[in-house]
Amino acid sequence: MAEAIHAEGLSKTFNGSVRAVDNVSFSVDAGEAFGFLGPNGAGKTTTVSMLTAGLAPTGGHAVVDGVDVFRHPNEIKRRIGLVFQESTADADLTGRENLELAAALFAVPRREVKQRVDSLLERMQIGDAADRLARTYSGGMRRRLELAVGIIHSPRVLFLDEPTLGLDPQGRAGFWKYVQELRKDHGMTVFLTTHYLDEADGICERLAIIDRGHIVATGTPSELKDRLGGDVITIRPIRPDPSLEASLRAVPGVTSVTAQDGTYRLKAQKGEELVPTLVQACAQSGAGLASVSVKRPSLDEVFLEFTGREYREEEGMTATDRAVRVGQFQQAIGRARR
Amino acid sequence: MIRELSALTKRELLRTARNPQAIITSLLLPILYLILFGQAFNLNSIGNGQVQIPAIVFLKLYRGAPSYFSYFGAGMTGFVAVTATLFIGANVIFDRLFGVLKRTAASPATAASIFGARLLAGSIQPIGLAFLVLGLAILLGHLGLSGLEVTASLGVVGVAEIVAAIVILSMMFASLFIAIGFSLEQPQTYFAAVNAINLPVLLTSAALYPWGTMPAWLQNVASYNPITLAVNVLRENLFAGASAYYPYDPAVYLLGLFGWAVAMFVIATLLARRALAPRR
């Protein structure tokens, strides 16, 4: 399959010392939904800014839709769609005017503008508010308008930089529904950054986990979860039996067993398929079975596994913010010395 | 290029039309000057009628204008170009703060279009406002107050020269304020910088003071001031016989003004290009 995005050794250092992105390499197939997952300050937005010709890299190169990003930034801007994490629609224009302006800037053929604008307004369910100023829109409507502006020129690659930040769960679900529809209808490649693990799991065919400027893992959500050692099976016997642990360990496919407070936690690939055998082992040992549950590992556990840290919405600064702060600090030191 | 330029210019004009407070603020200072300062400085009343001052003295003082208010009213008409373009630069700062500039820079629109649209809007908007101030200055004279008297018969060329002077002066100040807007990030810093420019530029021009009362050194400084160049064009066209008091024809002043506008345009273009280029 053709590559829509190829990044090789991409690096960005701010102020000569803050390495926001460090030697990042990855590729995204055409039509794929690829997620960049990581906490604030991990380097997600810096990577998107470089891939969309908004930020010059310190090192490496990138090709998007067959075009070298750093040699032909204007051509890249023509080919991609970009939805920022913050609202960028003009609050003093109506939803329709925002779309018409974007259509003119992206050179959408004049005869197609009206049809495309009307169609997008309807699709994003802002048709009724099309002639209202964008400043009167709700958060969800503004996000949908942002998405409409980002795709007015039917880009082949769509970059979404934390597009659902600040939206309520209903708003987020609605937004992703539109993205999935667009992918289905237009075969668009989607590159998204998020720190909502559930979103990445539900939308992306492949993921890269980025932490402190480095990619620490890449794969499908299932592959990443499988690397943890598979599913977690929790067995609670009716009565304690010293021989049960050995019996459970002996079941083919079980990779580890830990006992705690009379409950056994097993790790196994394809846990559901092992349940009958495990039930049988409990019965044969005489311990009996009070309950059994099988849980697929979540991306939270994946993140913990690969970064050694709990995944949480860190209140910390973004890589760019950190760089700015470091720059200000260095300037202050310089002034103090003088 | 033409399409993106016209779309972005339309956006700037729509934005101004939807924010009338910016228009009101642009007019406030020149109107206050007309109603308060201009009325109080009725220099023709010197001596309270007890001392007869020959009319020629005043004509020399005001370079051919029939009264101080007429001279001053023309100055305020030119000054509108400064107060009205101030918001074009401020919009750059607000567009950056609210993400609009980021969105535009992410599109294939060229830096020339993004800058050019603001410049175009900034050059067009003050024309109407300048004529509004000119109209008000004339109207005041019909309300029993000091007012501007147009003593020349204005032809098409005269009106065209006045419009050109306002447009070019607006273009020059729009470039300057856009350049400042692209260079600064915070609105507070912008308005501080603009205030630091506005008053000195006004006070070193011939918009306020009677030419004849200015010391020679200030006349020399004021001769090159862009506001002076523009109001010279206005005064030569509005007042009969005024040309005798000016060393050059309006066309020469327009040329000088154009030189200022080109210089500011070049500086602003460079700063806009730098601001809109991929960050390093």
Coordinates of C-alpha atoms in Angstrom, one line a residue, chain A residues 12 53-56 77-78 82 84 86-88 90 92 97 104-106 108 110 113 133 146, chain B residues 3-4 7-8 11 14-15 18-19 98-100 102-109 278-280:
Chain A
K12 CA 13.1 19.5 16.7
A53 CA 4.9 22.8 7.1
G54 CA 4.2 25.1 10.1
L55 CA 7.5 24.4 11.8
A56 CA 11.0 23.9 10.4
K77 CA -0.6 23.1 2.5
R78 CA -2.6 22.6 -0.6
L82 CA -5.5 20.5 9.4
F84 CA -6.0 22.5 15.3
E86 CA -7.8 25.4 19.6
S87 CA -10.6 27.2 17.8
T88 CA -9.3 29.1 14.7
D90 CA -13.1 33.6 12.6
D92 CA -16.7 37.7 13.3
E97 CA -18.5 32.8 5.4
A104 CA -11.1 30.7 -1.7
L105 CA -7.8 30.2 0.1
F106 CA -7.6 26.6 -0.9
V108 CA -11.7 25.2 -4.5
R110 CA -15.7 28.5 -7.9
V113 CA -18.0 26.2 -3.7
L133 CA -21.7 34.5 13.5
E146 CA -13.2 23.6 12.3
Chain B
R3 CA -9.0 35.4 -5.4
E4 CA -7.4 34.9 -2.0
A7 CA -11.5 37.0 -0.1
L8 CA -9.2 38.1 2.7
R11 CA -13.1 39.4 5.4
L14 CA -16.8 42.6 7.0
R15 CA -15.0 42.5 10.3
R18 CA -19.5 44.2 12.3
N19 CA -17.5 46.1 14.9
F98 CA -7.6 33.9 18.6
G99 CA -5.9 31.5 16.1
V100 CA -7.2 33.1 12.9
K102 CA -2.6 30.4 12.4
R103 CA -5.4 29.1 10.3
T104 CA -4.7 31.5 7.5
A105 CA -0.9 30.7 7.6
A106 CA -1.8 27.0 7.4
S107 CA -3.5 27.6 4.1
P108 CA -1.7 28.0 0.8
A109 CA -2.5 31.7 0.8
P278 CA 7.4 28.3 9.1
R279 CA 8.6 28.8 12.7
R280 CA 12.2 28.0 13.4

